[in-house]
C-alpha positions as CSV (number, residue, x, y, z in Angstrom):
1,M,-166.4,16.6,-135.7
2,S,-167.0,13.2,-134.2
3,V,-165.8,12.3,-130.7
4,S,-163.3,9.8,-132.0
5,R,-161.9,12.4,-134.4
6,L,-161.7,15.0,-131.7
7,A,-159.7,12.7,-129.4
8,A,-157.5,11.7,-132.3
9,A,-156.8,15.3,-133.2
10,A,-155.8,16.1,-129.6
11,F,-153.3,13.4,-129.6
12,V,-152.1,13.9,-133.1
13,A,-151.0,17.4,-132.1
14,G,-148.1,15.6,-130.4
15,L,-146.9,13.8,-133.5
16,P,-144.4,16.5,-134.4
17,F,-142.9,16.0,-131.0
18,F,-142.4,12.3,-131.8
19,A,-140.7,13.2,-135.0
20,S,-138.3,15.7,-133.4
21,A,-137.5,13.2,-130.6
22,Q,-136.7,10.5,-133.1
23,A,-134.4,12.9,-135.0
24,V,-132.2,13.6,-131.9
25,A,-128.9,11.9,-132.5
26,A,-128.2,10.4,-129.1
27,D,-131.8,9.4,-128.1
28,A,-131.4,9.9,-124.4
29,V,-133.4,11.7,-121.7
30,A,-132.4,13.3,-118.4
31,S,-133.5,12.2,-115.0
32,D,-135.3,13.7,-112.0
33,A,-133.9,10.9,-110.0
34,I,-130.4,10.3,-108.9
35,G,-127.8,12.8,-109.8
36,S,-124.5,11.0,-110.2
37,G,-124.7,7.8,-108.2
38,A,-126.6,4.6,-108.5
39,A,-127.1,3.7,-104.9
40,P,-130.6,3.4,-103.6
41,A,-132.4,6.5,-102.6
42,A,-132.7,5.4,-99.0
43,S,-129.0,5.2,-98.6
44,V,-127.6,8.1,-100.6
45,P,-129.4,11.5,-100.9
46,S,-130.3,11.9,-104.5
47,P,-129.5,15.4,-105.7
48,A,-132.7,15.4,-107.7
49,G,-134.7,13.5,-105.1
50,A,-133.8,16.2,-102.6
51,G,-136.2,18.6,-104.2
52,A,-135.8,20.5,-107.4
53,D,-134.2,18.1,-109.8
54,A,-136.1,17.2,-108.6
55,V,-163.9,-9.0,-117.8
56,A,-163.3,-10.7,-115.1
57,D,-164.5,-14.3,-114.9
58,S,-167.8,-13.0,-113.7
59,A,-169.5,-9.9,-112.5
60,A,-168.8,-11.0,-108.9
61,A,-165.0,-11.1,-109.5
62,S,-165.1,-7.6,-111.1
63,A,-167.2,-6.2,-108.3
64,A,-164.9,-7.7,-105.7
65,S,-161.9,-6.1,-107.3
66,A,-163.4,-2.6,-107.3
67,A,-164.9,-3.0,-103.8
68,S,-161.5,-4.0,-102.4
69,A,-160.0,-0.8,-103.9
70,V,-162.8,1.2,-102.2
71,S,-162.5,-0.4,-98.8
72,S,-158.7,-0.1,-98.7
73,A,-158.5,3.5,-99.7
74,A,-161.2,5.1,-97.6
75,P,-164.4,4.3,-95.6
76,T,-166.6,4.7,-98.7
77,A,-168.9,1.9,-97.9
78,A,-169.7,-1.0,-95.5
79,P,-168.7,-4.4,-96.9
80,S,-171.9,-5.3,-98.5
81,A,-172.7,-1.9,-99.7
82,A,-169.3,-1.6,-101.3
83,S,-169.7,-4.8,-103.2
84,A,-173.1,-3.8,-104.4
85,G,-172.0,-0.4,-105.5
86,A,-169.0,-1.7,-107.2
87,A,-171.0,-4.2,-109.2
88,T,-172.9,-1.4,-110.9
89,T,-169.9,0.7,-111.7
90,A,-166.8,-1.5,-111.9
91,S,-165.0,-2.1,-115.1
92,A,-163.8,-5.5,-116.3
93,G,-161.7,-5.8,-113.2
94,S,-158.9,-8.3,-113.3
95,K,-160.1,-10.2,-116.4
96,R,-158.6,-13.2,-114.8
97,S,-159.6,-15.9,-117.2
98,G,-158.2,-14.2,-120.3
99,A,-161.6,-14.3,-121.9
100,M,-162.1,-12.1,-125.0
101,V,-163.5,-8.6,-124.6
102,T,-166.8,-8.2,-126.4
103,D,-167.9,-5.3,-128.5
104,E,-170.4,-4.3,-125.8
105,A,-169.2,-1.2,-124.0
106,A,-167.8,-1.8,-120.5
107,P,-169.1,0.3,-117.6
108,E,-167.0,3.1,-116.3
109,P,-164.2,1.9,-114.0
110,V,-164.4,3.0,-110.4
111,Q,-161.6,5.2,-109.0
112,V,-161.3,6.2,-105.4
113,T,-158.1,8.1,-104.8
114,A,-159.0,11.5,-106.2
115,A,-161.6,12.3,-103.5
116,R,-161.4,9.2,-101.3
117,V,-165.0,8.3,-102.2
118,A,-166.0,5.9,-104.9
119,Q,-167.0,7.6,-108.1
120,P,-166.9,6.8,-111.9
121,L,-163.8,7.9,-113.6
122,A,-165.7,10.5,-115.7
123,T,-167.0,12.4,-112.6
124,A,-163.7,12.8,-110.8
125,L,-162.6,16.5,-110.7
126,P,-158.8,15.8,-110.5
127,A,-157.4,14.2,-113.6
128,T,-157.1,10.4,-112.9
129,S,-155.9,7.4,-114.8
130,V,-156.5,3.7,-113.9
131,F,-154.6,0.5,-114.7
132,D,-156.5,-2.7,-113.9
133,R,-154.8,-6.1,-113.8
134,Q,-155.3,-6.6,-117.5
135,A,-153.7,-3.3,-118.3
136,I,-150.8,-4.1,-116.1
137,D,-150.3,-7.4,-118.0
138,D,-150.6,-5.6,-121.3
139,A,-147.9,-3.2,-120.3
140,G,-145.5,-6.1,-119.7
141,A,-144.4,-4.2,-116.6
142,A,-142.5,-6.3,-114.1
143,D,-141.9,-3.4,-111.9
144,L,-143.7,-0.1,-111.0
145,P,-141.5,2.3,-112.9
146,T,-142.1,0.4,-116.2
147,L,-145.9,0.7,-115.7
148,L,-146.1,4.3,-114.5
149,Q,-144.3,5.7,-117.6
150,L,-147.6,5.1,-119.4
151,A,-149.6,7.3,-117.1
152,P,-150.4,10.9,-118.2
153,G,-148.1,13.6,-116.8
154,V,-145.6,11.0,-115.4
155,Q,-141.9,11.0,-116.1
156,I,-139.7,8.1,-114.9
157,S,-135.9,8.4,-114.3
158,Q,-133.7,5.4,-113.6
159,N,-130.0,4.7,-113.2
160,G,-129.8,1.8,-115.6
161,G,-131.8,-1.5,-115.5
162,P,-134.2,-3.1,-113.1
163,G,-133.6,-2.5,-109.4
164,S,-131.5,0.6,-109.9
165,T,-132.6,3.8,-108.2
166,A,-135.7,5.2,-109.9
167,S,-137.9,8.2,-109.3
168,L,-141.1,9.5,-110.6
169,S,-142.3,13.1,-111.3
170,I,-145.9,14.2,-112.0
171,R,-146.4,17.5,-113.8
172,G,-142.8,18.6,-113.2
173,S,-142.8,18.0,-109.5
174,S,-139.9,16.5,-107.6
175,P,-139.9,12.8,-106.7
176,N,-140.6,13.6,-103.0
177,Q,-143.6,15.7,-104.1
178,T,-145.5,12.7,-105.3
179,L,-147.2,10.5,-102.7
180,V,-147.3,6.7,-103.1
181,L,-149.9,4.7,-101.2
182,I,-150.3,0.9,-100.9
183,D,-153.8,0.0,-99.9
184,G,-154.2,3.5,-98.4
185,V,-150.9,3.4,-96.4
186,R,-148.1,6.0,-97.2
187,L,-145.0,4.4,-98.6
188,E,-142.0,6.7,-98.3
189,S,-138.4,6.8,-97.0
190,A,-138.1,9.1,-94.1
191,S,-134.6,10.0,-95.3
192,T,-135.5,11.1,-98.9
193,G,-139.2,11.6,-98.6
194,A,-139.8,9.5,-101.7
195,A,-140.9,5.9,-102.2
196,S,-138.4,3.3,-103.4
197,I,-140.5,2.5,-106.5
198,S,-137.7,0.4,-108.2
199,Q,-138.2,-2.2,-105.5
200,L,-141.9,-2.6,-106.1
201,L,-142.9,-5.4,-108.5
202,T,-146.3,-5.4,-110.1
203,A,-147.2,-9.1,-109.7
204,P,-148.9,-8.4,-106.2
205,L,-151.0,-5.6,-107.6
206,E,-154.6,-5.8,-108.8
207,R,-155.0,-2.1,-109.6
208,V,-153.1,1.1,-109.9
209,E,-154.6,4.6,-109.9
210,V,-152.7,7.8,-110.7
211,V,-154.1,11.3,-109.7
212,D,-152.4,14.2,-111.4
213,G,-152.3,17.5,-109.5
214,N,-152.0,19.0,-106.0
215,M,-154.0,16.8,-103.6
216,S,-152.2,17.8,-100.4
217,A,-155.4,19.1,-98.8
218,L,-156.7,15.6,-98.6
219,Y,-153.6,13.4,-98.5
220,G,-151.1,15.6,-96.8
221,A,-147.5,16.6,-97.6
222,G,-145.9,14.8,-100.4
223,A,-148.9,15.1,-102.7
224,V,-148.0,18.4,-104.5
225,G,-147.5,16.7,-107.9
226,G,-150.1,14.0,-107.4
227,V,-150.9,10.6,-105.8
228,V,-150.1,7.0,-106.9
229,Q,-152.5,4.5,-105.3
230,L,-151.5,0.9,-105.4
231,F,-154.1,-1.8,-104.5
232,T,-152.9,-5.3,-103.9
233,R,-154.7,-8.5,-104.8
234,E,-157.6,-9.6,-102.5
235,G,-159.7,-12.7,-102.2
236,G,-163.4,-13.0,-102.7
237,P,-166.4,-15.2,-102.0
238,W,-165.3,-18.1,-104.2
239,A,-163.4,-21.3,-103.7
240,P,-159.7,-20.9,-103.5
241,R,-158.1,-20.6,-107.0
242,G,-154.5,-20.2,-108.0
243,H,-152.3,-18.6,-110.6
244,A,-148.6,-19.0,-111.6
245,S,-146.2,-17.9,-114.3
246,V,-142.6,-18.3,-115.4
247,S,-140.8,-16.1,-117.8
248,Y,-137.4,-15.8,-119.4
249,G,-135.7,-13.0,-121.4
250,R,-132.5,-11.2,-122.4
251,Y,-129.9,-10.4,-119.8
252,G,-130.7,-13.7,-118.1
253,T,-133.9,-12.2,-116.8
254,Q,-136.2,-14.7,-115.0
255,T,-139.5,-14.2,-113.2
256,Q,-141.6,-16.7,-111.3
257,T,-144.9,-15.8,-109.7
258,A,-147.4,-17.8,-107.8
259,G,-150.5,-17.0,-105.8
260,V,-153.8,-18.2,-104.5
261,D,-157.0,-16.3,-103.4
262,G,-160.6,-17.0,-102.4
263,A,-162.6,-17.8,-99.3
264,L,-161.6,-19.8,-96.2
265,D,-165.2,-20.7,-95.3
266,A,-168.4,-21.8,-97.1
267,D,-170.2,-18.6,-96.6
268,G,-167.3,-16.4,-97.8
269,A,-167.1,-14.4,-94.7
270,T,-163.3,-14.9,-94.4
271,T,-161.3,-14.2,-97.6
272,F,-157.6,-14.3,-98.3
273,A,-155.0,-13.7,-101.0
274,L,-151.3,-14.8,-100.9
275,N,-148.8,-13.9,-103.6
276,A,-145.1,-14.5,-104.1
277,T,-142.7,-13.3,-106.9
278,R,-139.1,-14.0,-107.6
279,F,-137.3,-11.8,-110.1
280,R,-133.7,-12.2,-111.2
281,T,-131.5,-10.6,-113.9
282,N,-127.9,-10.6,-114.7
283,G,-128.3,-7.1,-116.0
284,F,-125.7,-5.1,-118.0
285,S,-123.1,-2.5,-117.2
286,A,-125.2,0.6,-117.0
287,Q,-122.4,3.2,-116.9
288,D,-121.8,4.6,-120.4
289,V,-118.1,4.4,-121.5
290,D,-118.4,7.5,-123.7
291,R,-120.4,9.6,-121.4
292,P,-119.9,8.5,-117.8
293,P,-121.5,10.3,-114.9
294,P,-119.5,13.3,-113.7
295,G,-116.7,12.4,-111.3
296,S,-116.8,8.7,-112.1
297,M,-115.0,6.3,-114.4
298,P,-116.6,3.5,-116.5
299,N,-117.2,0.4,-114.5
300,P,-117.3,-2.9,-116.5
301,N,-119.3,-4.9,-114.0
302,D,-122.8,-6.1,-115.0
303,N,-125.5,-4.8,-112.7
304,A,-127.2,-8.0,-111.5
305,Y,-130.5,-7.7,-109.5
306,R,-132.5,-10.1,-107.4
307,N,-135.9,-9.5,-105.8
308,T,-138.2,-11.6,-103.8
309,T,-141.6,-10.1,-102.9
310,V,-144.4,-11.7,-100.8
311,S,-147.7,-10.2,-100.0
312,G,-151.1,-11.1,-98.6
313,T,-154.4,-10.1,-97.2
314,V,-156.8,-11.8,-94.8
315,K,-160.1,-10.2,-94.2
316,H,-163.2,-11.3,-92.1
317,R,-166.7,-9.9,-92.5
318,F,-168.5,-10.0,-89.2
319,N,-171.9,-8.9,-90.5
320,A,-173.4,-6.8,-93.2
321,D,-171.8,-3.7,-91.7
322,W,-168.4,-4.5,-90.3
323,E,-165.2,-6.1,-91.5
324,A,-161.6,-6.2,-90.4
325,G,-158.3,-7.7,-91.6
326,V,-154.6,-7.5,-92.0
327,R,-152.4,-6.8,-95.0
328,F,-148.6,-7.3,-95.5
329,L,-146.0,-6.8,-98.2
330,Q,-142.3,-7.4,-98.1
331,S,-139.8,-6.8,-100.9
332,D,-136.2,-8.0,-100.5
333,G,-133.7,-6.9,-103.2
334,R,-130.0,-7.2,-103.9
335,L,-128.4,-4.9,-106.5
336,S,-125.0,-4.7,-108.0
337,Y,-124.4,-1.1,-109.1
338,D,-121.7,0.8,-110.8
339,G,-119.4,2.9,-108.6
340,Y,-116.8,5.6,-109.3
341,T,-113.7,3.5,-110.2
342,P,-113.5,0.5,-112.5
343,A,-112.1,-1.7,-109.6
344,E,-114.9,-1.1,-107.2
345,T,-117.6,-3.7,-106.7
346,N,-120.7,-2.1,-105.2
347,E,-123.7,-3.9,-103.8
348,S,-126.8,-2.8,-102.0
349,V,-129.1,-5.0,-100.0
350,M,-132.6,-3.5,-99.6
351,Q,-135.9,-4.3,-97.9
352,T,-139.2,-2.6,-98.1
353,R,-141.9,-3.8,-95.7
354,L,-145.5,-2.9,-94.9
355,L,-147.9,-4.3,-92.3
356,S,-151.3,-2.9,-91.7
357,L,-154.4,-3.7,-89.5
358,F,-157.7,-2.3,-90.6
359,A,-161.4,-2.3,-89.6
360,N,-164.1,-0.5,-91.5
361,G,-167.9,-0.5,-91.3
362,R,-171.0,1.5,-90.7
363,L,-171.9,3.3,-87.5
364,T,-175.3,4.5,-88.8
365,D,-177.1,4.3,-92.2
366,R,-175.3,7.5,-93.2
367,W,-172.0,7.2,-91.3
368,R,-169.2,4.9,-92.4
369,T,-165.8,4.7,-90.7
370,Q,-162.4,3.1,-91.1
371,F,-159.5,2.6,-88.7
372,T,-156.0,1.8,-89.9
373,L,-152.8,1.1,-87.9
374,A,-149.7,0.5,-90.1
375,E,-146.0,0.4,-90.1
376,T,-143.7,0.7,-93.1
377,T,-139.9,0.2,-93.0
378,D,-137.2,0.9,-95.6
379,H,-133.8,-0.7,-95.1
380,A,-130.7,-0.3,-97.3
381,T,-127.1,-1.6,-96.6
382,D,-124.3,-0.9,-99.0
383,Y,-121.0,-2.7,-99.5
384,T,-117.9,-1.6,-101.4
385,D,-115.6,-4.5,-102.4
386,G,-117.4,-6.6,-99.8
387,V,-116.8,-4.1,-97.0
388,F,-119.6,-2.4,-95.2
389,A,-120.0,1.2,-96.4
390,S,-123.3,2.4,-95.1
391,Q,-126.7,1.5,-93.7
392,F,-130.0,3.4,-93.6
393,D,-133.1,2.3,-91.7
394,T,-136.2,4.3,-91.8
395,R,-139.5,3.6,-90.2
396,N,-143.0,5.2,-90.5
397,R,-145.8,4.4,-88.1
398,Q,-149.2,5.5,-89.2
399,L,-152.6,5.8,-87.5
400,A,-155.7,6.9,-89.4
401,W,-159.3,7.3,-88.5
402,R,-161.4,8.2,-91.6
403,N,-165.1,8.9,-91.8
404,T,-167.7,9.5,-94.5
405,F,-171.1,10.9,-93.8
406,D,-173.9,11.1,-96.4
407,L,-175.5,14.5,-96.1
408,A,-177.8,13.7,-99.0
409,P,-177.9,11.2,-101.9
410,T,-175.4,13.4,-103.9
411,Q,-173.6,15.0,-101.0
412,T,-170.9,13.6,-98.7
413,L,-168.9,15.0,-95.8
414,Q,-165.5,13.4,-95.0
415,F,-163.5,14.0,-91.8
416,G,-160.6,12.3,-90.1
417,Y,-157.5,12.3,-88.1
418,E,-154.1,10.9,-89.0
419,R,-150.7,10.6,-87.2
420,L,-147.4,9.9,-88.8
421,A,-144.3,9.1,-86.7
422,Q,-140.9,8.9,-88.5
423,R,-137.5,7.6,-87.5
424,L,-134.2,7.4,-89.2
425,R,-131.1,5.4,-88.1
426,A,-128.0,5.6,-90.3
427,A,-124.4,4.5,-90.1
428,S,-121.6,5.0,-92.6
429,A,-117.8,4.8,-92.7
430,Y,-117.9,8.3,-94.2
431,F,-119.7,10.0,-91.2
432,D,-117.9,11.6,-88.4
433,G,-118.3,9.1,-85.5
434,G,-119.8,6.6,-88.0
435,V,-123.4,7.3,-86.9
436,L,-126.0,9.8,-88.1
437,D,-128.1,10.9,-85.1
438,T,-131.4,12.6,-86.0
439,P,-134.5,13.5,-83.9
440,H,-137.8,11.7,-84.4
441,R,-140.5,13.5,-86.3
442,R,-144.3,13.4,-85.6
443,V,-147.0,14.8,-87.8
444,D,-150.6,15.1,-86.5
445,A,-153.2,16.0,-89.1
446,G,-157.0,16.6,-89.3
447,Y,-159.1,17.1,-92.4
448,V,-162.6,17.9,-93.6
449,A,-163.8,17.3,-97.1
450,Y,-167.1,18.1,-98.8
451,D,-168.3,16.6,-102.2
452,G,-171.6,17.5,-103.7
453,R,-173.6,17.5,-106.9
454,F,-176.5,19.8,-107.7
455,G,-177.9,19.1,-111.1
456,A,-175.1,19.9,-113.6
457,H,-172.9,21.4,-110.9
458,Q,-170.3,19.4,-109.0
459,F,-168.3,20.8,-106.0
460,Q,-165.3,19.5,-104.0
461,A,-163.8,21.4,-101.0
462,N,-161.0,20.1,-98.7
463,V,-159.2,21.7,-95.8
464,R,-156.4,20.0,-93.9
465,R,-154.2,20.9,-91.0
466,D,-150.8,19.3,-90.6
467,Q,-148.9,19.9,-87.3
468,Y,-145.2,19.0,-87.4
469,S,-143.2,18.4,-84.3
470,D,-140.2,20.3,-85.8
471,F,-141.8,22.8,-88.2
472,G,-145.0,23.9,-86.6
473,G,-148.4,23.8,-88.4
474,A,-149.7,24.6,-91.8
475,N,-153.1,24.5,-93.6
476,S,-153.7,23.2,-97.1
477,Y,-156.8,23.8,-99.2
478,Y,-158.5,22.4,-102.3
479,L,-161.5,24.0,-104.1
480,G,-162.8,22.2,-107.2
481,Y,-165.8,22.8,-109.5
482,G,-167.2,20.9,-112.5
483,F,-170.0,21.8,-114.8
484,D,-171.8,19.5,-117.3
485,L,-172.2,21.4,-120.5
486,T,-174.0,18.4,-122.1
487,P,-174.4,14.7,-121.0
488,H,-170.9,14.1,-122.5
489,W,-169.0,17.4,-122.2
490,R,-167.9,19.1,-119.0
491,V,-165.5,21.7,-117.8
492,N,-163.4,21.5,-114.5
493,A,-161.5,24.0,-112.5
494,S,-159.6,23.9,-109.2
495,Y,-157.3,25.7,-106.8
496,A,-155.0,23.9,-104.3
497,S,-152.3,24.8,-101.8
498,A,-149.6,22.7,-100.2
499,F,-146.9,22.6,-97.5
500,R,-143.9,20.3,-97.4
501,A,-141.2,20.1,-94.7
502,P,-137.6,19.3,-95.6
503,T,-136.6,15.6,-95.4
504,Y,-134.1,14.1,-93.0
505,N,-131.5,14.1,-95.8
506,D,-132.2,17.8,-96.5
507,L,-131.6,18.6,-92.8
508,Y,-129.0,16.2,-91.5
509,Y,-127.0,14.3,-94.2
510,P,-123.3,15.1,-93.6
511,G,-121.7,17.2,-96.4
512,Y,-125.0,17.8,-98.1
513,S,-127.7,19.1,-95.7
514,N,-128.8,22.6,-94.8
515,P,-130.3,23.0,-91.3
516,D,-131.5,26.4,-92.2
517,L,-133.9,25.2,-94.9
518,Q,-137.5,26.5,-94.9
519,P,-140.5,24.4,-95.8
520,E,-141.8,24.5,-99.3
521,R,-145.2,26.1,-100.1
522,A,-147.1,25.6,-103.4
523,H,-150.2,26.9,-105.0
524,T,-151.8,25.2,-108.0
525,V,-154.6,26.3,-110.4
526,E,-155.9,24.2,-113.2
527,A,-158.8,24.2,-115.7
528,G,-159.9,21.4,-118.0
529,L,-162.3,20.3,-120.8
530,Q,-163.5,16.7,-120.8
531,Y,-165.5,14.4,-123.1
532,S,-166.8,11.0,-121.9
533,E,-169.1,8.5,-123.5
534,A,-169.8,4.8,-122.9
535,G,-167.9,2.7,-125.5
536,F,-165.4,5.6,-126.0
537,G,-164.0,6.3,-122.5
538,V,-162.7,9.6,-121.1
539,A,-160.7,12.2,-122.9
540,R,-159.5,15.3,-121.1
541,V,-157.3,18.4,-121.8
542,T,-156.0,20.2,-118.6
543,A,-154.1,23.4,-118.3
544,F,-152.2,23.7,-115.0
545,E,-149.8,26.0,-113.2
546,T,-148.0,25.3,-109.9
547,R,-146.1,28.1,-108.2
548,Y,-143.5,27.3,-105.5
549,R,-142.1,29.4,-102.7
550,N,-138.9,28.2,-101.1
551,L,-138.7,25.2,-103.4
552,I,-136.1,22.8,-102.0
553,A,-133.4,22.3,-104.7
554,A,-130.0,20.7,-104.9
555,Q,-126.9,21.7,-106.8
556,N,-123.1,21.1,-106.3
557,Y,-124.0,18.5,-103.6
558,S,-125.7,21.0,-101.4
559,V,-129.4,21.8,-100.8
560,F,-131.0,25.2,-100.7
561,N,-134.3,27.1,-101.1
562,V,-135.3,28.5,-104.4
563,A,-137.2,31.7,-103.7
564,T,-139.8,31.3,-106.4
565,A,-140.4,28.7,-109.2
566,K,-143.3,27.6,-111.4
567,V,-144.4,24.8,-113.6
568,Q,-147.0,25.6,-116.3
569,G,-148.3,23.2,-118.8
570,I,-151.1,21.5,-120.8
571,E,-151.8,17.8,-120.3
572,T,-153.9,15.8,-122.8
573,A,-155.1,12.3,-121.9
574,W,-157.5,9.7,-123.1
575,Q,-158.3,6.3,-121.7
576,G,-161.0,4.3,-123.4
577,Q,-161.7,2.1,-126.4
578,I,-162.6,2.1,-130.1
579,G,-164.5,-1.1,-130.9
580,R,-162.6,-3.9,-129.2
581,A,-159.3,-2.1,-129.0
582,E,-158.4,-0.7,-125.6
583,L,-156.4,2.5,-125.8
584,R,-154.7,5.1,-123.7
585,A,-152.7,8.1,-124.8
586,S,-151.2,11.2,-123.2
587,F,-149.2,14.2,-124.3
588,T,-147.8,16.8,-121.9
589,I,-146.2,20.2,-122.6
590,Q,-144.8,22.0,-119.7
591,N,-142.5,24.9,-118.8
592,P,-140.7,24.5,-115.5
593,V,-138.8,27.6,-114.5
594,D,-136.7,28.9,-111.6
595,E,-138.0,32.5,-111.5
596,S,-135.1,33.8,-109.6
597,N,-132.8,33.4,-112.6
598,N,-135.4,32.6,-115.4
599,R,-133.7,29.3,-116.1
600,E,-135.3,26.0,-116.6
601,L,-135.6,23.7,-113.6
602,A,-133.1,21.0,-114.0
603,R,-134.0,17.5,-115.3
604,R,-137.6,18.3,-116.3
605,A,-138.7,17.5,-119.9
606,R,-140.7,20.2,-121.6
607,R,-142.5,17.6,-123.8
608,F,-143.3,13.9,-123.2
609,A,-145.9,11.5,-124.3
610,S,-147.1,7.8,-124.3
611,F,-149.5,5.7,-126.2
612,A,-150.6,2.1,-125.5
613,A,-153.0,-0.2,-127.3
614,A,-154.3,-3.8,-126.8
615,M,-156.8,-5.8,-128.7
616,P,-158.3,-9.3,-128.5
617,Y,-158.6,-11.4,-131.7
618,G,-159.9,-14.9,-131.3
619,S,-157.5,-16.7,-128.9
620,W,-154.9,-13.9,-129.3
621,R,-154.4,-10.6,-127.6
622,V,-151.9,-8.3,-129.2
623,G,-150.7,-4.8,-128.3
624,G,-147.8,-2.5,-127.7
625,N,-146.9,1.0,-126.4
626,V,-144.7,3.9,-127.3
627,V,-142.9,6.1,-124.7
628,A,-141.2,9.3,-125.7
629,S,-139.6,12.3,-124.0
630,G,-138.0,15.5,-125.1
631,E,-134.7,17.0,-124.0
632,R,-134.2,18.1,-120.5
633,A,-132.0,20.9,-119.2
634,G,-128.7,20.0,-117.6
635,S,-127.6,20.6,-114.1
636,A,-124.5,20.5,-111.9
637,Y,-124.8,16.7,-112.0
638,G,-124.5,16.4,-115.8
639,P,-125.3,18.2,-119.0
640,S,-128.6,18.2,-120.8
641,T,-129.7,14.9,-122.4
642,P,-131.5,14.6,-125.7
643,G,-134.9,13.1,-126.3
644,Y,-135.9,9.6,-127.2
645,A,-138.8,7.4,-128.2
646,T,-139.1,3.6,-127.6
647,V,-141.5,1.1,-129.0
648,N,-142.5,-2.1,-127.2
649,L,-144.7,-4.9,-128.6
650,N,-146.4,-7.9,-127.1
651,A,-148.7,-10.8,-128.0
652,K,-150.5,-13.5,-125.9
653,Y,-152.1,-16.7,-127.1
654,Q,-154.7,-18.4,-124.9
655,I,-153.8,-22.1,-125.3
656,T,-156.7,-23.3,-123.1
657,R,-159.0,-21.7,-120.6
658,T,-156.3,-21.8,-117.9
659,W,-153.0,-21.8,-119.9
660,S,-151.5,-18.9,-122.0
661,L,-148.2,-18.2,-123.7
662,A,-147.0,-14.6,-124.2
663,V,-144.1,-13.1,-126.0
664,R,-142.7,-9.5,-125.7
665,L,-140.2,-7.4,-127.5
666,D,-139.0,-4.2,-125.7
667,N,-137.1,-1.4,-127.3
668,V,-137.9,-2.8,-130.7
669,F,-135.5,-0.5,-132.6
670,N,-132.7,-0.9,-130.0
671,R,-132.6,2.8,-129.2
672,D,-129.5,4.0,-127.3
673,Y,-130.9,6.3,-124.6
674,Q,-130.6,7.4,-121.0
675,T,-133.0,8.6,-118.4
676,V,-130.2,9.6,-116.1
677,Y,-127.1,11.2,-117.6
678,G,-124.3,8.6,-117.8
679,Y,-126.4,5.5,-117.2
680,D,-127.7,3.5,-120.2
681,A,-131.2,2.1,-120.3
682,P,-131.7,-1.5,-121.5
683,G,-131.4,-2.3,-125.2
684,R,-133.6,-4.5,-127.3
685,A,-134.9,-7.4,-125.2
686,A,-137.2,-10.3,-126.0
687,S,-139.0,-12.4,-123.4
688,V,-141.5,-15.3,-123.2
689,T,-144.0,-16.0,-120.4
690,L,-146.0,-19.2,-119.7
691,A,-148.9,-18.6,-117.4
692,W,-151.5,-20.7,-115.6
693,Q,-154.7,-19.2,-114.2
694,Q,-157.7,-21.0,-112.7
């Protein structure tokens, strides 16, 4: 059987699932996100979020894109070395000019998050998927939840339209068991432990990488399910160049973007990138009249949303070995959401902010190092009928010193120290005394990681120690092995352990918390078979099992420990091309079970899949995607919800070298579905985008 046929057969195995999902009458899916409310995760403890319900214009541009990803994630190379290495392994990068893709096979894309060292996608032991800037544009994803639903193993749950509370789950994990990083900096709310992904627009991003599986031994708590690594746009050694776009679509949705990047001096030593995005939508009334969330009544108000995001990077290369810089991102959002009575008007004002200083370089020919000092904040203030209801302010201060030492040409040793200091300040009309007083938390961590290759054998071993100021210390381990059966076929296997402490909401939120909670512990084993070939891509089938002890779960507006639970499954994924068509496909079957009562863990789908395709044809680029999910078990926050499948189509015409016009049709068949019980997802929606790119 040919490689193409083999990959096709692996994915076609999921076609009966699509048929059964389409046959479901209501076409809706449950959520791992917010139980019964639509308020942002930072302000209200999500019952699910609490735990259980839980190229380029030139080769230089392509190389710079990959090199920036490398330097922001880990000290994998000195500035010049990173650029040189990236030039030999990077994919088509940002494809900024909109030029056609040729029939010539593109090199393997570089990914860095799996082991914090640069390596081709096909050699990463953990299952990893990559979205470059072109793939982000093809997905038509204005925000991060829309994009991530196309990643293998990922489920997205959202309380309605854009801006409403959203969460992600990888391989059946809870939202706060997936770690989100922006340029190597943790992004999470100290109150919920999860990132506010609904407030993250994709316009500032150059690249997104998703690692499936337990990576806690390298990245720390919060990476039980996996890691999502976001890389923002960066400048390069070229004259400043700009880009801008305007779009308009159904629900009065408008988006305007603008940005500029390049070098500030003639020799390209100082580079910069600045980006701004303005997103507005009138929205729709998300609460379903016929099946409202438990305890609420239909609210007729449309859920308008506004977001303004600005981001930037300035970086200076002092010499061939050292560089330093600053990165920032700020997202300001305002959301109208449905409450519990028709008369209520609920509004939330949100802000997510990141500021980081970094320096990386080479101490010796073999030793590379990186220093990062960062602060992230998450603010949310809610109003009911114009009157103050609550305010949540969380702050994370992070210090990291990361090192990579080359033991031999195919062996590296990583070691480092990280500190995380968390603070929560909250006030609400519903709290006794109006203020929630919580202690600060500090986590000190050290890690050592080894990566080596000996002929056809590849090894990865990580150990990490996290010391909590309130829960003591714990060790996490990762052992991975890969063997090349042939130049194209390989087998992978790994074992990983994890430790996660309860969040501030779990411990202190009035009327919900449980001060007697114990930390979660998890153990994961997986084994996979992979095929990779230039001009085809990477196809992989992975069997996985994660067993939890003291899993933190929520039910009946309280939180508790589940003695034992497990998630078993098989994940099939392919990212590559056939001819000039760029394709990605995934299909996951899993069995999440609470072993104390042999019931399914709430709000996890047993089967879900995605498929995306894009192809250049002359001055045109056409494509689309399909996202499908099966039924999920019910919970105390709502009954089970049926499966669904949606189809989205897009086309772009390159008018000139710098101007393009794109049209998009989402939810082509106007499916009526939900990803959180009681909250409708958007219906059929068309949009048009005019873009300019130097």
